[in-house]
XYZ file of C-alpha atoms in Angstrom:
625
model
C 79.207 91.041 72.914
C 79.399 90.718 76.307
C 82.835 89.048 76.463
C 84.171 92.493 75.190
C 82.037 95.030 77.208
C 84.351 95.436 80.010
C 86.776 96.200 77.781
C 85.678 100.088 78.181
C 85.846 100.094 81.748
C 88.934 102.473 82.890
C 90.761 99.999 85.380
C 91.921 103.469 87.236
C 87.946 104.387 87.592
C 87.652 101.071 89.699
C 90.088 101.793 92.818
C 89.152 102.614 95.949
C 91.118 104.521 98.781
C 93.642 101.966 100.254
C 93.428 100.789 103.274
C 94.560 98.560 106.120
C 93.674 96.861 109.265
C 96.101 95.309 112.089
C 94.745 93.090 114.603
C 97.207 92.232 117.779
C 96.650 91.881 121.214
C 97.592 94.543 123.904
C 98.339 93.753 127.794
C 96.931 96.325 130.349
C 99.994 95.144 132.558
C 102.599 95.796 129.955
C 101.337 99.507 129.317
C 102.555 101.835 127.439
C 104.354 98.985 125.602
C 101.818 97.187 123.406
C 99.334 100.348 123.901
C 98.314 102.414 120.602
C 99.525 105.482 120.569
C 100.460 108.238 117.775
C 104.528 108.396 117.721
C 105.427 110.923 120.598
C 106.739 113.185 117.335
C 103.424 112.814 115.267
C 102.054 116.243 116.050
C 105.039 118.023 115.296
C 105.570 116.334 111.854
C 102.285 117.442 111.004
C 102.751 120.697 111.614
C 105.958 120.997 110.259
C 107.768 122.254 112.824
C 110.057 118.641 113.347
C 113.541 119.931 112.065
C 115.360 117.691 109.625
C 119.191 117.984 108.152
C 118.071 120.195 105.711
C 115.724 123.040 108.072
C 118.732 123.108 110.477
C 119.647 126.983 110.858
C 122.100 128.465 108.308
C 126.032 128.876 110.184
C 127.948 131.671 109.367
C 129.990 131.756 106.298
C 128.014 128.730 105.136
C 129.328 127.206 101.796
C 127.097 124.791 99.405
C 128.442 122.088 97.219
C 127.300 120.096 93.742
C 129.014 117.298 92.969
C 131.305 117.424 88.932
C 129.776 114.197 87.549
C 130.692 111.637 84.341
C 129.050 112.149 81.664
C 130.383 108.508 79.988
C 130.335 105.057 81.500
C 133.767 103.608 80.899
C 136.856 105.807 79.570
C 139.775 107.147 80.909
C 139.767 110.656 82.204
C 142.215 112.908 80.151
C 141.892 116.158 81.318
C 139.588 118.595 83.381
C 139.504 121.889 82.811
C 137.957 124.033 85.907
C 138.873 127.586 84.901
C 135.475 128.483 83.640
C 133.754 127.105 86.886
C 136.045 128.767 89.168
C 135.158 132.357 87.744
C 131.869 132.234 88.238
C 131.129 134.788 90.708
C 130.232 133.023 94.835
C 132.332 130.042 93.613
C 134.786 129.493 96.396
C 136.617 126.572 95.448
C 136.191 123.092 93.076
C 138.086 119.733 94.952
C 139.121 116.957 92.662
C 140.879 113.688 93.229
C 144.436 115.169 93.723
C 142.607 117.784 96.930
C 141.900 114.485 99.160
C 144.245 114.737 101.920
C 144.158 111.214 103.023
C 142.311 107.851 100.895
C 140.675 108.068 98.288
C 138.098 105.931 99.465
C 134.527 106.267 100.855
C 134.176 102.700 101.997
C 136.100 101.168 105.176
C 137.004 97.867 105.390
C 136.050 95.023 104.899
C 134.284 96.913 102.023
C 135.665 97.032 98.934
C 137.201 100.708 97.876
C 135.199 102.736 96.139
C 136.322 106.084 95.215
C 135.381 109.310 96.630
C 136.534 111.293 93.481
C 137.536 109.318 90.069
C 140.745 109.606 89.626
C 142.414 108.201 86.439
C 138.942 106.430 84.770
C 135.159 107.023 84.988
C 133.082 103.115 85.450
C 129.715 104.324 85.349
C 127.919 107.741 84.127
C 127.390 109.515 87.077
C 130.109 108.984 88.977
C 131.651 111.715 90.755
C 134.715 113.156 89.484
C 134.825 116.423 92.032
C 132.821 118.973 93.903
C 132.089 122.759 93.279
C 131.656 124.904 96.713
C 130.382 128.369 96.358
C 128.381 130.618 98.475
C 124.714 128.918 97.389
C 123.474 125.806 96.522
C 121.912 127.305 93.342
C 125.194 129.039 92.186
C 127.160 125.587 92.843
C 125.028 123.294 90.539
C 125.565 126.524 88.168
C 129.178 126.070 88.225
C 129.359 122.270 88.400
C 127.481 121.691 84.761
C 130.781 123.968 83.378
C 133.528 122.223 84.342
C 134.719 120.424 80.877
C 135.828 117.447 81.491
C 138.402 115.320 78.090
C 138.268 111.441 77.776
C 140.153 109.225 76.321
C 140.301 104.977 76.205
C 136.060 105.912 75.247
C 134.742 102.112 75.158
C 131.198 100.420 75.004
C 129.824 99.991 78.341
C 128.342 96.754 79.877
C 125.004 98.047 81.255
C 122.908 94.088 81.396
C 123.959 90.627 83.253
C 123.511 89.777 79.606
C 126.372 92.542 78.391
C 128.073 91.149 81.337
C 127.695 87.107 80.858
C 129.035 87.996 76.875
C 132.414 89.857 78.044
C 132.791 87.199 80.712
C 132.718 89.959 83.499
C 132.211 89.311 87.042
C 132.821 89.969 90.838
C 135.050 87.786 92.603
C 133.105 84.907 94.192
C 131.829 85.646 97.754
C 130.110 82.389 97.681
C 131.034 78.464 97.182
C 127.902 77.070 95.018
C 125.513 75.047 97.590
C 125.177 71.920 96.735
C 123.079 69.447 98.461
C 122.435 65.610 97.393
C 123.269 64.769 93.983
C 121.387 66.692 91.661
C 122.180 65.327 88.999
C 120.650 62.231 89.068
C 117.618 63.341 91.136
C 116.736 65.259 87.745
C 117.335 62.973 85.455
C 115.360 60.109 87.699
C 112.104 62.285 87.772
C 108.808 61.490 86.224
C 108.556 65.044 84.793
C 111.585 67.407 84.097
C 111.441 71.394 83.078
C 113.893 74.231 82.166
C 113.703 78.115 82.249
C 114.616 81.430 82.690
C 113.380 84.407 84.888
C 114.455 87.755 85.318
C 113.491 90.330 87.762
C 113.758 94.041 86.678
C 115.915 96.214 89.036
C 114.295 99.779 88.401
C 113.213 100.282 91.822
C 114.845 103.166 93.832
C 114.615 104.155 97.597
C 112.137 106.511 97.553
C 112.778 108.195 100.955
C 110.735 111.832 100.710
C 114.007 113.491 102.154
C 116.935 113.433 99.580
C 121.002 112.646 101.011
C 121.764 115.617 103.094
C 124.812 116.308 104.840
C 126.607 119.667 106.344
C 130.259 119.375 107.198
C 131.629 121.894 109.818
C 135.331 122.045 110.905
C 135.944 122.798 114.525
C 138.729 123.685 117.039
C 139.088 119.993 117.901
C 137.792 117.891 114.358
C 134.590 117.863 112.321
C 130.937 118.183 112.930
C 128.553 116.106 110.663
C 124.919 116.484 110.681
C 123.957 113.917 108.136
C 121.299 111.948 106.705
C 122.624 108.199 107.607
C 121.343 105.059 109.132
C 124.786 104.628 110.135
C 127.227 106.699 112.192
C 129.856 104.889 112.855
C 130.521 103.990 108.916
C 130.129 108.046 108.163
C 132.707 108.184 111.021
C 135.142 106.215 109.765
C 134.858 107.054 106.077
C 135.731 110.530 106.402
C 138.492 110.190 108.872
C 139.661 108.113 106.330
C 139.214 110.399 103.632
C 140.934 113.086 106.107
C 143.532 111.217 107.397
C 142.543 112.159 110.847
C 141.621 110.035 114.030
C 138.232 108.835 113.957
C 138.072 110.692 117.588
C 138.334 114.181 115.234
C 135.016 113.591 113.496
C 131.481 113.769 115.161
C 128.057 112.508 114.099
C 125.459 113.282 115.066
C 121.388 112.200 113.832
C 118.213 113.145 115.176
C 116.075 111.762 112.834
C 115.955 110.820 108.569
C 112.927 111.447 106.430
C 112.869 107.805 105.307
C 115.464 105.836 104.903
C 114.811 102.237 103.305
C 118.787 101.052 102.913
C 119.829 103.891 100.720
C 120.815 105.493 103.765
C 123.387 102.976 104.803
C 126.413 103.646 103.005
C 125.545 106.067 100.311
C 125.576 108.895 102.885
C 129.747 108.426 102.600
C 130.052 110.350 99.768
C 128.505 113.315 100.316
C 129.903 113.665 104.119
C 133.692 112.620 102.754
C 133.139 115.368 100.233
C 131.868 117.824 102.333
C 134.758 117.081 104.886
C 137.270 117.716 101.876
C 136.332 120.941 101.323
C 135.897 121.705 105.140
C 139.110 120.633 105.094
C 140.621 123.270 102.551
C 138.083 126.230 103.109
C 137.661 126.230 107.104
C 134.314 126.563 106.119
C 131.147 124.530 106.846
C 130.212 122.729 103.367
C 126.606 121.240 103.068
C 125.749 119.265 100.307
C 122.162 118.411 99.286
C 121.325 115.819 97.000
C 117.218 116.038 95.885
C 115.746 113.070 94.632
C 117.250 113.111 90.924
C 120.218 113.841 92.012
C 120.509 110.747 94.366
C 119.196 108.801 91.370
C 121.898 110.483 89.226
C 125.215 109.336 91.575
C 123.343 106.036 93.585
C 122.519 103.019 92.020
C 118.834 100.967 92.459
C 117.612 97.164 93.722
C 119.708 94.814 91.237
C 118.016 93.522 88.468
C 118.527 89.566 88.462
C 118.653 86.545 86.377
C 118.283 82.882 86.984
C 118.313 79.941 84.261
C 116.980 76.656 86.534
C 116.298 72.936 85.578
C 113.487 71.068 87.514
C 112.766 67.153 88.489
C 109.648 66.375 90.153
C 106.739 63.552 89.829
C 103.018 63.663 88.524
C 101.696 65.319 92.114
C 104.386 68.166 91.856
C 106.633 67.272 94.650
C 110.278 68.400 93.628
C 112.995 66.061 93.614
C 116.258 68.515 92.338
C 116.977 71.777 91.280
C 119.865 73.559 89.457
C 120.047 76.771 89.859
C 122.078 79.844 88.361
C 121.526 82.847 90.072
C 122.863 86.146 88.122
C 122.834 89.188 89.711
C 124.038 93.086 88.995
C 125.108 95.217 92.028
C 126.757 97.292 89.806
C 130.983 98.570 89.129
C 131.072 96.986 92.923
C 129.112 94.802 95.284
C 129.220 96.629 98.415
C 125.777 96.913 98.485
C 124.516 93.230 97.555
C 123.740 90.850 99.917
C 123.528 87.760 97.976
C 125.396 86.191 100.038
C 122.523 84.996 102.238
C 120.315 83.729 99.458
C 120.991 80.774 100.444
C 119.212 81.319 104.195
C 116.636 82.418 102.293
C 115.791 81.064 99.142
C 114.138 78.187 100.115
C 111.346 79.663 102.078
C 108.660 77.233 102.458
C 110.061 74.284 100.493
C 112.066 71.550 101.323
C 113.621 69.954 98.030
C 116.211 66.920 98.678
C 118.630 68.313 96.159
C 119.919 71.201 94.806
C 123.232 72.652 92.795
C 123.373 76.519 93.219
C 125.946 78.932 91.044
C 125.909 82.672 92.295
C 127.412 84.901 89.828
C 127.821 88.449 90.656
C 127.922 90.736 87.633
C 130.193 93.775 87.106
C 128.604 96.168 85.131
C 129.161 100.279 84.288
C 126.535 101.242 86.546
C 126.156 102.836 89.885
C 126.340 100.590 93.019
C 123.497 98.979 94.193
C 122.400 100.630 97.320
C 121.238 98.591 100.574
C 117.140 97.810 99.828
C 114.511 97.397 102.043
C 113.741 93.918 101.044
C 117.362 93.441 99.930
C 118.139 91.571 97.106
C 118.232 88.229 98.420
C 114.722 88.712 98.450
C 114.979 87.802 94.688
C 115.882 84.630 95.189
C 112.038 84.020 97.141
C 110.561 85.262 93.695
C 113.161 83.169 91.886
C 111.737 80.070 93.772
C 108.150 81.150 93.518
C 108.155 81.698 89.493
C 110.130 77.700 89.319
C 106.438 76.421 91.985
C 104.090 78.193 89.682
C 106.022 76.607 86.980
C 105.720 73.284 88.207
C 101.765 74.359 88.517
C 100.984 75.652 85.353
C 103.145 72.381 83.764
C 100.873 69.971 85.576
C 97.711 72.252 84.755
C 96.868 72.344 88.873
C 96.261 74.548 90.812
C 99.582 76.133 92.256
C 98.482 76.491 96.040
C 98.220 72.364 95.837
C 101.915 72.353 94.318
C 103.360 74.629 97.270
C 101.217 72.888 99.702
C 102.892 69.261 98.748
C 106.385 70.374 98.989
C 106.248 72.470 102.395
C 108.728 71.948 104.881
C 107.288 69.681 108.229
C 108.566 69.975 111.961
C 112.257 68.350 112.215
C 112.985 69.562 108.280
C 116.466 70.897 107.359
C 116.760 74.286 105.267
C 119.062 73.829 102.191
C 121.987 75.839 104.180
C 120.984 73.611 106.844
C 118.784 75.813 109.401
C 116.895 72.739 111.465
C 113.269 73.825 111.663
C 112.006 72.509 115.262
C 109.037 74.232 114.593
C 106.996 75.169 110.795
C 103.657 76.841 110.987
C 103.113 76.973 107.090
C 100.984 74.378 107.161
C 98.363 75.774 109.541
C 98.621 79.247 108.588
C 98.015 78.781 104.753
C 95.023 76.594 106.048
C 93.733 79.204 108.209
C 94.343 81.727 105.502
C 92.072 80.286 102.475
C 89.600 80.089 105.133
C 89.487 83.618 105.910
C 90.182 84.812 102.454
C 87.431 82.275 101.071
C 89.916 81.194 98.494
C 88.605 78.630 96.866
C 85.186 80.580 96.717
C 86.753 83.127 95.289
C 88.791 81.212 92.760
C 85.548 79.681 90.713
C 84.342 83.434 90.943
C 87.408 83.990 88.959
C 87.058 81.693 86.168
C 83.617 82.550 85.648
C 84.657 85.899 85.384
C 87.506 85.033 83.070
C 85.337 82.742 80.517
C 83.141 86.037 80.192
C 85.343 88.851 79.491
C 88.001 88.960 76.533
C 90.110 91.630 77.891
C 89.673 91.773 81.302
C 91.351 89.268 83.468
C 91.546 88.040 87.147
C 93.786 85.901 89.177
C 94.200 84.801 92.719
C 97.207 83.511 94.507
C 98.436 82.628 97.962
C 101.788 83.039 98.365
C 103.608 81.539 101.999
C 106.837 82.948 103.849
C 109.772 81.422 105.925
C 111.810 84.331 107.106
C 114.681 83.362 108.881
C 115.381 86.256 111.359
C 118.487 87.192 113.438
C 119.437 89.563 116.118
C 122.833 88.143 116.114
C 123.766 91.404 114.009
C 125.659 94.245 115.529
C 126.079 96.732 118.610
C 123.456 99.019 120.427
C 123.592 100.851 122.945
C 122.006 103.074 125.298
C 122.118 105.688 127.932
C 119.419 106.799 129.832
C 119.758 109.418 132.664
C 117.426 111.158 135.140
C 117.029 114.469 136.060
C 117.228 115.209 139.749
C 115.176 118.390 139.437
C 111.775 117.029 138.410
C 112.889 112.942 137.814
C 112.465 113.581 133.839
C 114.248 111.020 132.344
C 116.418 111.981 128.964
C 117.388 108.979 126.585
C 119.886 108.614 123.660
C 119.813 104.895 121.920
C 121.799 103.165 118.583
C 119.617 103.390 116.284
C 118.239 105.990 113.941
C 114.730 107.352 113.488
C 113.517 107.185 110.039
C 109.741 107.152 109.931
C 109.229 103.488 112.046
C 109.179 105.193 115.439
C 112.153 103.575 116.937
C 111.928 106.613 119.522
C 108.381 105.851 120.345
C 109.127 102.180 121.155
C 112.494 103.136 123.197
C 110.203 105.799 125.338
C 107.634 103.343 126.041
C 109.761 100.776 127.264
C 111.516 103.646 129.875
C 108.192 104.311 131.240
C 107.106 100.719 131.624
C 110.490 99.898 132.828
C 110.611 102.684 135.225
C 106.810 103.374 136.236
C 107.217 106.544 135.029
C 104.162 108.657 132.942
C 105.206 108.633 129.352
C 105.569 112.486 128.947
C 108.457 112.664 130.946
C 110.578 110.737 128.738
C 112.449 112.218 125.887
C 115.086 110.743 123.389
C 117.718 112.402 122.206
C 119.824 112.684 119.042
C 121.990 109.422 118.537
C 125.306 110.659 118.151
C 128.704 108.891 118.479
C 129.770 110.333 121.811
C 126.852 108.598 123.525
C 126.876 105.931 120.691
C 130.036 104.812 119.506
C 131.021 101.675 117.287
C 127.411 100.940 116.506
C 125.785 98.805 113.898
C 123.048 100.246 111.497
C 119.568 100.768 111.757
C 118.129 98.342 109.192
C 117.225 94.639 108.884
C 114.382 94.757 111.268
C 115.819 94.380 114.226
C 116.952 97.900 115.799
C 114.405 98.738 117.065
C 113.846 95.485 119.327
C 117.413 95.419 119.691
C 117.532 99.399 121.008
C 114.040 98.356 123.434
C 116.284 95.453 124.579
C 119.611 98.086 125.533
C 116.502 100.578 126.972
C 115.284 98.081 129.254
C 118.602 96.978 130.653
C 119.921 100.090 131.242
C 116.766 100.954 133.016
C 117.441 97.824 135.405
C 120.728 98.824 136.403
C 119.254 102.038 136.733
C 116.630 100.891 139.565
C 119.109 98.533 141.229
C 121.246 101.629 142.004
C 118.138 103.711 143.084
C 117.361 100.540 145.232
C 119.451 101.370 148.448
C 117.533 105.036 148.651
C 114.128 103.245 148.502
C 113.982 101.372 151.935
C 114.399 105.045 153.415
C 111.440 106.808 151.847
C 108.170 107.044 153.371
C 105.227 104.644 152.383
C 103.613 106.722 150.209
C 106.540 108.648 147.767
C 106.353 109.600 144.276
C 109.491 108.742 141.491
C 110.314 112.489 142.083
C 110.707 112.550 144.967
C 113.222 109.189 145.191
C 115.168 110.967 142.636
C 115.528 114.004 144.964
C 116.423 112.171 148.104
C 118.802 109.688 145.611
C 120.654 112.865 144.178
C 120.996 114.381 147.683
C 123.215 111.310 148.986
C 125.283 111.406 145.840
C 123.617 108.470 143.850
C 124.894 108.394 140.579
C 121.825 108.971 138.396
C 122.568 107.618 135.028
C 123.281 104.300 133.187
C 124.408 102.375 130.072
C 124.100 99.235 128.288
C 125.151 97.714 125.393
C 123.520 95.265 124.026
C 126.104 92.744 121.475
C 125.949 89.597 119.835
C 125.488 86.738 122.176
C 123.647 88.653 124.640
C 120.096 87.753 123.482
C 120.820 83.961 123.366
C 116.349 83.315 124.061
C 115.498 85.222 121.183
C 119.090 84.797 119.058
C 117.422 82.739 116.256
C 113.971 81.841 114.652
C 112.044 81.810 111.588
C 108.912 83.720 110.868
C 106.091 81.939 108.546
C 103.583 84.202 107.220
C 101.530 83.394 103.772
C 98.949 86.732 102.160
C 96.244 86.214 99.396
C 96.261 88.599 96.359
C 93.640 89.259 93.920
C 94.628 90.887 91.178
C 92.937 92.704 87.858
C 94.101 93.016 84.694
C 93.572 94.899 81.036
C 94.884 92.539 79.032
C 94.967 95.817 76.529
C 96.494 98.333 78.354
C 98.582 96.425 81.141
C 97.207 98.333 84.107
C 96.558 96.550 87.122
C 94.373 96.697 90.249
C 95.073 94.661 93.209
């Protein structure tokens, strides 16, 4: 029949190579910002000769360590017996909780402490419980799988939000509930009413291609940490915590990550306040190298989440209340959630007069959550999506009509109360089933559909509201000039990971300057140059890093000023520098850009809808999109 012929066709067999287009608009006058252009590191990545944490040369008397880990969830720890570890031959020393000279702690305030070592109990398998140094990397992971570690207290973990709902145990509230209007009756007033549940798996990892990577080495004055982080000044603190030193004692330095994604935020604190620890002891440099399993072994992943919701709306779709409870699982802490701006968030493209929102934050025995690209507020979109579709599918219309009649209009107020003096939704959804021939493409669909058993299609447009920020944190930077050839050298806040944050600062210093593009190099951030700085994440370093660039080029040109109006007509930047240096011009110059310093660009939303098609083998479950 022909209804069940596709069924033979392999899904897999049907996909193409990916790929991508990106239309914008570039301005001749603004060149090399806005031109396209490889990153200035591209070739050498290719060939392999860009150094990362882990191809930096070997020191003398080099150590390597491998963290002890938990084998249970949730038990008291009762005894651990090294002796068999130590004698294995290049072992050079094993560090447990007692061996930490100052906190036991890997997470400065206002975090919440989280433990470097476990000390007297274990709260998730994984967790590390000490670290084996010995002369190879090899020989350490040898030693750390023999180290015998007794419990006691052995009890069932809580590994759900379910598990943790039933033993009633949560997080401490970082949230009132938002409530807006009286829900209440706005439900029970409505034509139509619904209820359900949707949960959103948490399995996804940061897959960065370069694992957590950190080498510790004590010096005559402090520490010297070349790390894997997105943030220095955290690593900083964390281990002088850990040390009990002055946070002058310990230097960080990053040239660049092999991916990042959020799991380079805070994670990174364990292995450098480990390695520091045994630095500490051995007078040794200690490197530690977590590969991909391992990272998946000791971090945690994107929290899985739960909602339960009740809906009242009318016969067109157009929502009147919602009640919301949002569960959520960062983990044994919630360092690493940021459900505490759902509520900017949630809401997206849809204005509903009344809602009643409950955030619970589970406490589970599982790793912490790491920071997530997309973090997991962005659950809350996909919370609000599934209760639209809902709403669709219980009206039998088509869902883009549903989101359509509910989006937000010019003068609108967000649910946290964000005024909206401008919404494109409207017009870009418009624009966007033209261009995607949507509605073309649709009755392709259900022909399609009433033909084939087995295989399936379905087409969706989904819009955005973003609200974005660069009210965040501190970046600076410095950028100096060579009086030999007027090269100019750069060293910024924020940390290259793959988005080309270097490529966007060295455009910028030639625009800003006039000078040719090759005879600008960045530097390694470091927190000398770049102290008491924010991370890189939440899209806005790199903008925030141009912003320091630019401004620091400015001040930079005002003081070259006085030398100009001496030069002949016709001089080159060179030569200005030359004359500049020879009259004692200081050469150099630094800005930092901070919070309230950005007031024309502090605040605004980004709307954005896409159009999916997707396939489906209703037999096997794979997918093409």
């Amino acid at each position: 029949k022909q209804e069940i012929k596709s069924a033979i066709d392999n899904v897999i067999d049907l996909r193409t190579a990916s790929k991508s287009e990106q239309i914008f608009e570039t301005k001749s006058n603004l060149h090399p910002v806005t031109k396209p252009m490889p990153k200035i590191n591209a070739y050498s990545q290719t060939s392999g000769e860009t150094k990362y944490v882990d191809d930096l040369s070997i020191l003398s008397h080099q150590t390597h360590g491998a963290f002890i880990l938990s084998t249970l969830a949730r038990a008291k720890i009762e005894s651990i017996d090294i002796e068999a570890a130590l004698n294995v031959p290049g072992v050079v020393g094993i560090y447990l909780a007692k061996d930490i000279p100052g906190e036991n702690n890997v997470m400065p305030k206002p975090f919440v402490v989280e433990e470097l070592f476990a000390d007297k109990e274990v709260v998730y398998c994984g967790q590390p419980i000490g670290l084996v140094v010995a002369e190879s990397h090899e020989i350490a992971k040898k030693a750390s799988h023999m180290v015998k570690i007794s419990y006691a207290d052995i009890q069932k973990p809580i590994l759900s939000i379910h598990d943790a709902i039933r033993e009633n145990s949560f997080h401490p509230k970082t949230t009132e509930d938002l409530v807006k209007g009286d829900v209440v009756s706005a439900i029970e007033n409505s034509e139509h009413k619904i209820t359900g549940e949707f949960e959103i798996d948490g399995s996804q990892f940061n897959f960065y291609l370069e694992g957590i990577i950190g080498n510790v080495e004590p010096t005559e004055d402090g520490y010297k940490l070349e790390i894997t982080t997105q943030w220095i000044d955290n690593v900083q603190r964390c281990v002088s915590m850990v040390l009990g030193v002055p946070t002058g004692c310990v230097d960080v330095q990053v040239k660049q990550l092999g991916g990042g994604f959020g799991g380079k935020i805070t994670r990174p604190n364990l292995i450098a306040s480990a390695g520091a620890v045994a630095a500490h002891h051995l007078r040794r440099p200690v490197k530690i190298h977590l590969d991909l399993n391992d990272c998946m072994d000791i971090m945690g992943k994107r929290p899985t989440w739960f909602a339960k919701y009740k809906v009242g709306f009318d016969k067109n779709g157009k929502l009147n209340g919602i009640d919301y409870d949002w569960y959520s699982n960062p983990g044994f802490t919630a360092n690493g959630s940021f459900a505490f701006l759902c509520y900017d968030f949630f809401d997206s493209a849809y204005k509903c007069p009344n809602y009643h929102i409950r955030q619970h934050l589970t406490k589970t025995n599982q790793a912490a959550s790491p920071e997530l690209r997309s973090p997991d507020f962005s659950a809350s979109f996909i919370v609000n999506e599934n209760v639209i579709q809902h709403v669709a599918n219980y009206l039998n219309k088509d869902s883009i009509e549903v989101r359509e009649i509910n989006f937000f209009q010019k003068g609108d107020k967000t649910a946290s109360g964000h005024s909206l003096p401008y919404i494109e939704i409207d017009r870009i959804v418009n624009e966007l089933k033209e261009t995607s021939e949507y509605y073309k493409r649709k009755a392709e669909i259900e022909q399609f559909n009433s033909l084939n058993k087995f295989k399936k299609r379905g087409i969706s447009i989904i819009p955005m509201r973003y609200p974005m920020t660069y009210n965040l944190g501190y970046y600076n930077a410095l950028v100096s000039v060579k009086h030999h050839d007027g090269s100019v050298t750069v060293s910024h806040g924020g940390i290259e990971m793959g988005q080309g944050i270097h490529t966007k600062v060295a455009q910028c210093v030639s625009y800003e300057l006039g000078v040719p593009l090759e005879m600008v190099s960045v530097k390694s951030t470091n927190n000398l140059v770049n102290p008491n700085l924010f991370w890189t994440g939440a899209s806005v370093t790199s903008e925030l890093c141009c912003k320091s660039v630019l401004e620091a080029c400015k001040i930079l040109k005002e003081k070259l000023e006085p030398y100009r109006k001496d030069m002949p007509e016709s001089y080159t930047w060179s030569e200005l520098i030359a004359k500049a240096f020879s009259l004692n011009a200081d050469l150099s110059a630094m800005y930092l850009q901070r919070p309230g310093k950005f007031d024309e660009l502090m605040t605004y939303d980004i709307d954005a809808a896409a159009c999916s098609e997707v396939l489906i083998d209703t037999l096997t479950g794979e997918t093409q999109i």
